[in-house]
Short mmCIF file of C-alpha atoms and ligand atoms in Angstrom, two decimals:
data_model
loop_
_atom_site.label_atom_id
_atom_site.label_comp_id
_atom_site.label_asym_id
_atom_site.label_seq_id
_atom_site.Cartn_x
_atom_site.Cartn_y
_atom_site.Cartn_z
CA MET A 1 -31.71 41.23 -4.88
CA ARG A 2 -33.26 37.94 -3.77
CA ASN A 3 -31.55 36.10 -6.61
CA LEU A 4 -28.26 37.65 -5.66
CA LEU A 5 -28.66 36.44 -2.08
CA ILE A 6 -29.43 32.87 -3.19
CA PHE A 7 -26.37 32.98 -5.43
CA ALA A 8 -24.20 34.21 -2.54
CA VAL A 9 -25.45 31.45 -0.22
CA ALA A 10 -24.88 28.80 -2.91
CA SER A 11 -21.32 30.08 -3.41
CA ILE A 12 -20.52 29.78 0.27
CA VAL A 13 -21.84 26.20 0.37
CA MET A 14 -19.80 25.31 -2.71
CA LEU A 15 -16.67 26.80 -1.18
CA SER A 16 -16.88 24.80 2.03
CA ALA A 17 -17.65 21.48 0.36
CA PRO A 18 -15.58 20.43 -2.66
CA ALA A 19 -17.84 19.15 -5.44
CA GLY A 20 -18.47 15.42 -5.38
CA LEU A 21 -17.27 14.89 -1.83
CA ALA A 22 -19.54 14.33 1.13
CA ALA A 23 -18.18 16.81 3.64
CA GLY A 24 -18.30 15.80 7.25
CA GLU A 25 -16.34 16.89 10.27
CA VAL A 26 -14.17 15.46 13.00
CA ASN A 27 -13.62 17.00 16.42
CA LEU A 28 -10.14 16.28 17.65
CA TYR A 29 -8.26 16.66 20.92
CA SER A 30 -4.54 16.88 20.29
CA TYR A 31 -1.50 16.65 22.50
CA ARG A 32 0.46 17.03 19.28
CA GLN A 33 1.59 20.55 18.46
CA PRO A 34 -0.02 22.76 15.79
CA PHE A 35 3.14 23.15 13.62
CA LEU A 36 3.14 19.40 12.98
CA ILE A 37 -0.48 18.45 12.93
CA GLU A 38 -1.98 21.43 11.08
CA PRO A 39 -0.33 20.73 7.70
CA ILE A 40 -1.26 17.04 8.00
CA LEU A 41 -4.88 17.86 8.82
CA ALA A 42 -5.02 20.42 6.00
CA GLU A 43 -3.92 17.73 3.57
CA PHE A 44 -6.59 15.36 4.95
CA THR A 45 -9.29 18.01 4.46
CA ARG A 46 -8.03 18.81 0.96
CA ARG A 47 -8.37 15.16 -0.03
CA THR A 48 -11.62 14.26 1.70
CA GLY A 49 -13.53 17.48 2.26
CA ILE A 50 -13.84 16.47 5.92
CA GLU A 51 -13.19 19.42 8.22
CA VAL A 52 -11.17 18.82 11.38
CA ASN A 53 -11.78 21.00 14.42
CA VAL A 54 -8.85 20.75 16.82
CA VAL A 55 -8.45 21.63 20.46
CA PHE A 56 -4.79 21.60 21.42
CA ALA A 57 -3.95 20.51 24.93
CA ARG A 58 -1.02 19.91 27.19
CA LYS A 59 -2.73 18.54 30.27
CA GLY A 60 -6.11 17.50 31.57
CA MET A 61 -7.72 16.18 28.39
CA ILE A 62 -8.52 12.80 29.89
CA GLU A 63 -10.23 14.42 32.87
CA LYS A 64 -12.12 16.64 30.45
CA ILE A 65 -13.39 13.64 28.48
CA LYS A 66 -14.28 11.77 31.68
CA SER A 67 -16.24 14.62 33.19
CA ALA A 68 -18.11 15.39 29.96
CA GLY A 69 -19.51 11.84 29.92
CA ALA A 70 -22.13 11.35 27.21
CA ASN A 71 -21.80 15.03 26.23
CA ASN A 72 -18.16 14.64 25.28
CA PRO A 73 -17.74 16.64 22.07
CA ALA A 74 -14.52 15.02 20.83
CA ASP A 75 -14.42 12.16 18.32
CA ALA A 76 -10.73 11.32 18.49
CA ILE A 77 -7.58 12.09 20.43
CA LEU A 78 -3.91 12.29 19.45
CA THR A 79 -1.28 11.70 22.11
CA VAL A 80 2.52 11.77 22.27
CA ASP A 81 2.89 8.65 24.40
CA ILE A 82 1.40 5.26 25.21
CA GLY A 83 0.65 6.28 28.81
CA ARG A 84 -2.22 8.59 27.98
CA LEU A 85 -3.69 6.12 25.46
CA ASP A 86 -3.60 3.41 28.07
CA ALA A 87 -5.14 5.72 30.68
CA LEU A 88 -8.04 6.36 28.28
CA ARG A 89 -8.41 2.62 27.68
CA GLU A 90 -8.35 1.94 31.41
CA ALA A 91 -11.08 4.54 31.96
CA ASP A 92 -13.15 2.80 29.26
CA LEU A 93 -13.20 5.95 27.14
CA LEU A 94 -12.05 4.42 23.84
CA GLU A 95 -14.13 2.95 21.05
CA PRO A 96 -12.81 -0.19 19.32
CA VAL A 97 -12.00 0.23 15.63
CA ASP A 98 -11.73 -2.59 13.13
CA SER A 99 -10.02 -1.17 10.06
CA ALA A 100 -8.29 -3.22 7.38
CA VAL A 101 -6.20 -0.15 6.47
CA LEU A 102 -4.97 0.37 10.04
CA ASN A 103 -4.33 -3.34 10.55
CA ALA A 104 -2.29 -3.42 7.33
CA ASN A 105 -0.34 -0.18 7.85
CA ILE A 106 0.49 -0.45 11.57
CA PRO A 107 2.51 -3.40 12.89
CA ALA A 108 0.60 -5.40 15.53
CA ASN A 109 3.02 -4.48 18.33
CA PHE A 110 2.21 -0.79 17.82
CA ARG A 111 -1.58 -1.05 18.09
CA HIS A 112 -4.05 -2.35 20.67
CA PRO A 113 -5.19 -5.93 19.92
CA ASP A 114 -8.86 -4.85 19.97
CA GLY A 115 -8.27 -1.63 18.02
CA LEU A 116 -8.66 0.69 21.01
CA TRP A 117 -5.56 2.72 20.11
CA PHE A 118 -3.12 2.97 17.23
CA GLY A 119 0.54 3.95 17.25
CA LEU A 120 1.38 6.38 14.43
CA THR A 121 5.08 7.05 14.98
CA THR A 122 7.77 5.71 17.26
CA ARG A 123 10.23 7.75 19.27
CA ALA A 124 13.39 6.42 20.85
CA ARG A 125 14.37 7.81 24.25
CA VAL A 126 18.11 7.96 23.64
CA ALA A 127 21.17 9.52 25.20
CA LEU A 128 22.70 12.53 23.53
CA VAL A 129 26.31 12.47 24.63
CA SER A 130 29.12 14.99 24.42
CA LYS A 131 31.32 14.27 21.39
CA ASP A 132 34.34 15.48 23.36
CA ARG A 133 33.74 14.19 26.85
CA VAL A 134 32.13 10.77 26.34
CA THR A 135 34.29 8.14 24.71
CA PRO A 136 32.68 5.59 22.40
CA GLY A 137 31.60 2.63 24.47
CA GLU A 138 31.59 4.54 27.75
CA LEU A 139 27.80 4.62 27.90
CA LYS A 140 26.07 1.60 26.41
CA THR A 141 23.17 0.62 28.63
CA LEU A 142 20.47 2.17 30.75
CA ALA A 143 22.22 0.47 33.67
CA ASP A 144 25.34 2.55 32.87
CA LEU A 145 23.33 5.69 33.73
CA ALA A 146 23.37 4.51 37.35
CA ASP A 147 27.07 3.58 37.36
CA PRO A 148 29.45 5.68 39.50
CA LYS A 149 31.44 6.53 36.33
CA MET A 150 28.54 8.80 35.37
CA GLN A 151 28.61 10.75 38.62
CA GLY A 152 27.65 14.40 38.12
CA ARG A 153 27.44 13.95 34.35
CA ILE A 154 23.73 13.47 33.54
CA CYS A 155 21.09 16.07 32.61
CA MET A 156 17.41 15.12 32.63
CA ARG A 157 14.00 16.75 32.66
CA SER A 158 11.50 15.94 35.44
CA GLY A 159 11.13 12.26 36.26
CA LYS A 160 7.37 12.88 36.24
CA HIS A 161 7.23 13.80 32.56
CA VAL A 162 5.37 11.20 30.49
CA TYR A 163 8.53 10.44 28.45
CA ASN A 164 10.51 9.56 31.57
CA ILE A 165 7.58 7.75 33.17
CA GLY A 166 7.45 5.55 30.05
CA LEU A 167 11.15 4.80 30.33
CA ILE A 168 11.05 4.06 34.06
CA ALA A 169 7.92 1.91 33.56
CA ALA A 170 9.87 -0.11 30.97
CA VAL A 171 12.68 -0.68 33.47
CA ILE A 172 10.12 -1.85 36.05
CA ALA A 173 8.48 -4.15 33.49
CA HIS A 174 11.85 -5.74 32.68
CA ASP A 175 13.57 -5.84 36.05
CA GLY A 176 10.88 -5.44 38.71
CA GLU A 177 10.34 -2.58 41.15
CA VAL A 178 13.19 -3.44 43.53
CA VAL A 179 15.87 -3.35 40.84
CA ALA A 180 14.23 -0.33 39.18
CA GLU A 181 14.36 1.59 42.47
CA GLN A 182 18.08 0.86 42.88
CA TRP A 183 18.63 1.99 39.32
CA LEU A 184 16.65 5.21 39.68
CA ARG A 185 18.50 6.08 42.91
CA GLY A 186 21.75 5.53 41.02
CA VAL A 187 20.66 7.78 38.13
CA LYS A 188 19.61 10.45 40.62
CA ARG A 189 23.02 10.29 42.31
CA ASN A 190 24.62 10.89 38.91
CA LEU A 191 22.58 13.95 38.00
CA ALA A 192 24.60 17.07 37.24
CA ARG A 193 21.73 19.27 38.44
CA LYS A 194 18.15 19.11 39.65
CA PRO A 195 15.81 17.84 36.87
CA GLN A 196 14.52 20.86 34.92
CA GLY A 197 13.53 22.16 31.49
CA ASN A 198 12.43 20.22 28.45
CA ASP A 199 14.37 17.64 26.43
CA ARG A 200 16.24 20.25 24.38
CA ALA A 201 17.37 22.06 27.53
CA GLN A 202 19.34 18.93 28.43
CA ALA A 203 21.38 19.15 25.20
CA LYS A 204 21.95 22.81 26.00
CA GLY A 205 23.34 21.59 29.33
CA ILE A 206 25.97 19.59 27.45
CA TYR A 207 26.82 22.60 25.26
CA GLU A 208 27.29 24.72 28.38
CA GLY A 209 29.49 22.11 30.01
CA VAL A 210 27.01 21.39 32.81
CA CYS A 211 26.78 17.70 31.90
CA ASP A 212 28.07 15.10 29.44
CA VAL A 213 24.95 12.99 28.91
CA ALA A 214 21.37 14.10 28.18
CA LEU A 215 18.35 11.84 28.11
CA THR A 216 16.04 12.93 25.27
CA ASN A 217 13.69 11.70 22.58
CA HIS A 218 15.66 11.20 19.38
CA TYR A 219 13.74 13.66 17.18
CA TYR A 220 14.78 16.66 19.27
CA LEU A 221 18.29 16.33 17.87
CA GLY A 222 16.86 16.66 14.36
CA LYS A 223 14.77 19.66 15.41
CA MET A 224 17.74 21.40 17.05
CA ALA A 225 20.16 20.63 14.21
CA THR A 226 17.84 22.25 11.65
CA ASN A 227 16.40 25.09 13.73
CA GLU A 228 16.60 28.23 11.58
CA GLN A 229 14.46 30.29 13.97
CA LYS A 230 16.68 29.54 16.97
CA PRO A 231 20.14 28.97 15.49
CA GLU A 232 21.70 28.62 18.94
CA GLN A 233 20.07 25.17 19.02
CA LYS A 234 22.23 24.17 16.05
CA ARG A 235 25.25 24.77 18.27
CA TRP A 236 23.76 22.55 21.00
CA ALA A 237 23.16 19.84 18.38
CA ASN A 238 26.69 20.19 17.06
CA VAL A 239 28.41 19.09 20.25
CA VAL A 240 26.47 15.85 20.75
CA ARG A 241 26.00 12.46 19.12
CA VAL A 242 23.22 9.90 19.53
CA GLN A 243 23.81 6.88 21.71
CA PHE A 244 21.20 4.11 21.48
CA PHE A 245 20.86 2.02 24.63
CA ASP A 246 21.19 -1.72 25.23
CA GLN A 247 22.14 -2.74 21.69
CA ASN A 248 23.78 -5.94 22.93
CA GLY A 249 20.91 -6.65 25.28
CA ARG A 250 17.20 -5.98 25.30
CA GLY A 251 17.28 -3.12 22.80
CA GLN A 252 16.47 0.57 22.81
CA HIS A 253 13.30 1.68 24.64
CA VAL A 254 10.77 3.29 22.31
CA ASN A 255 7.44 4.95 22.91
CA ILE A 256 4.74 5.85 20.39
CA SER A 257 2.66 8.81 19.42
CA GLY A 258 -0.80 7.55 18.66
CA ALA A 259 -4.53 8.00 18.30
CA GLY A 260 -7.81 6.59 19.51
CA ILE A 261 -11.51 7.09 18.83
CA ILE A 262 -13.44 8.30 21.84
CA LYS A 263 -16.46 6.31 22.97
CA ASN A 264 -19.81 7.45 21.55
CA ALA A 265 -18.07 9.63 18.98
CA SER A 266 -20.73 11.29 16.86
CA ASN A 267 -18.47 11.31 13.78
CA LYS A 268 -16.90 7.90 14.19
CA ALA A 269 -16.71 6.97 10.48
CA ASP A 270 -14.97 10.22 9.54
CA ALA A 271 -12.70 9.98 12.59
CA VAL A 272 -11.60 6.51 11.46
CA LYS A 273 -10.89 7.95 8.01
CA LEU A 274 -8.69 10.55 9.68
CA ILE A 275 -6.68 7.97 11.61
CA GLU A 276 -6.37 5.90 8.45
CA PHE A 277 -4.96 8.96 6.72
CA LEU A 278 -2.50 9.50 9.58
CA ALA A 279 -1.26 5.94 8.97
CA SER A 280 -1.00 6.47 5.18
CA ASP A 281 2.23 6.98 3.22
CA THR A 282 1.49 10.70 2.85
CA ALA A 283 1.01 11.49 6.54
CA GLN A 284 3.69 9.05 7.67
CA SER A 285 6.19 10.84 5.42
CA MET A 286 5.10 14.19 6.89
CA TYR A 287 5.71 12.93 10.45
CA ALA A 288 9.18 11.86 9.33
CA SER A 289 10.09 15.02 7.43
CA LEU A 290 8.46 17.62 9.70
CA ASN A 291 9.32 16.12 13.08
CA PHE A 292 12.07 13.52 12.52
CA GLU A 293 9.95 10.70 13.95
CA TYR A 294 10.12 7.06 12.90
CA PRO A 295 7.08 6.15 10.77
CA VAL A 296 5.29 2.97 11.86
CA LYS A 297 4.30 2.04 8.29
CA SER A 298 6.96 -0.06 6.67
CA GLY A 299 8.50 1.32 3.51
CA VAL A 300 8.09 4.97 4.56
CA LYS A 301 11.47 6.67 4.71
CA THR A 302 12.83 8.31 7.82
CA HIS A 303 14.43 11.76 7.53
CA PRO A 304 17.96 11.50 6.01
CA LEU A 305 19.44 13.08 9.15
CA VAL A 306 17.78 10.46 11.36
CA GLU A 307 18.88 7.81 8.88
CA SER A 308 22.48 9.01 9.34
CA TRP A 309 22.40 8.08 13.04
CA GLY A 310 22.08 4.45 12.01
CA SER A 311 19.56 1.72 12.63
CA PHE A 312 19.12 0.14 16.02
CA LYS A 313 17.62 -2.82 17.81
CA ILE A 314 14.29 -1.96 19.45
CA ASP A 315 13.19 -3.20 22.86
CA THR A 316 10.20 -5.31 21.83
CA LEU A 317 8.58 -5.29 25.26
CA ASP A 318 4.81 -4.96 24.84
CA LEU A 319 3.70 -1.31 25.09
CA GLU A 320 0.67 -2.22 27.18
CA GLU A 321 2.96 -4.02 29.58
CA ILE A 322 5.02 -0.84 29.90
CA ALA A 323 1.89 1.25 30.39
CA ARG A 324 0.70 -1.09 33.13
CA HIS A 325 3.65 0.05 35.26
CA ARG A 326 3.24 3.77 34.77
CA ASP A 327 1.63 4.36 38.19
CA ALA A 328 4.41 2.37 39.85
CA ALA A 329 6.94 4.46 37.90
CA SER A 330 5.34 7.67 39.10
CA ARG A 331 5.34 6.45 42.71
CA LEU A 332 9.00 5.50 42.39
CA VAL A 333 9.93 8.99 41.15
CA ASP A 334 8.29 10.39 44.29
CA LYS A 335 9.75 7.76 46.58
CA VAL A 336 13.37 8.44 45.58
CA ARG A 337 12.63 12.20 45.38
CA PHE A 338 14.07 12.17 41.89
CA ASP A 339 13.07 15.72 41.03
CA PHE A 340 14.92 17.08 44.06
CA GLY A 341 18.21 16.09 42.41
CA SER A 342 21.29 14.51 43.91
FE1 LIG B 401 8.15 15.57 22.28
#
């Protein structure tokens, strides 16, 4: 009986740690959704033996890390925008990382100069426009969104959402607060309805004839166009095309999804390995194929559907510079009462 018990215990240990691999663990906070991140993490664990424990979050993670102080249980965090990474940096909650792999795989403009955060994918905040009701060339610039020709034609989610805060912060960084305020008032005047719903709901607005122009992150078009579970989204995708902004000017605004190691992480080395894996060809391809995002690592292919929308000129404004204006952007949204609609 005793021998049997020892054998059983040994079997369990062998099962949880692949032979020849030192099995550690990483505790992760993730703003990224399970459908995307779980297969990527499973692949990481399969290759390294390192287990990843994830807590998925939508809001409040930064406060959670702050209030936990030295007892913070998380080693790393994944976000869907630069704003939250910069907020963590500002609160001095990130641990610098010096990794030859990350420095080689991620272009310098998509990572913090001292290794406090790393961009893993880029996302363009584009216009989806009605194929029938918007003529080619009618909408070319962010400034056009505020032009009277767009009156009553724009659908947008809340101005307070991190994706819109990033965009408005970029306008402030380029043009200053005075011009940005004029612009935001103009966009508000042109709204077809009060800001509501998520990015996909704006494309639905075009399908339903509520508006002609929807401001969304590019990958949502890929997700809608291929949505087998909710085929109605394919119909929304069918009536729109992608319009990149400012191609003859400063280029299309992009944001990043990214990662950082949290200060005093107890599993720092393994957490770095995880981020290195997220920047590898394997994970970068998964981001592209599962969620239609643009990989940051050069040479990794984007999804063929995304490829079909064409290449575009990126706004090269420094991401930290954009993030620096996020509080001003949030104040501006309140000041013009953007979310109350036109
Ligand atoms: Fe998103």
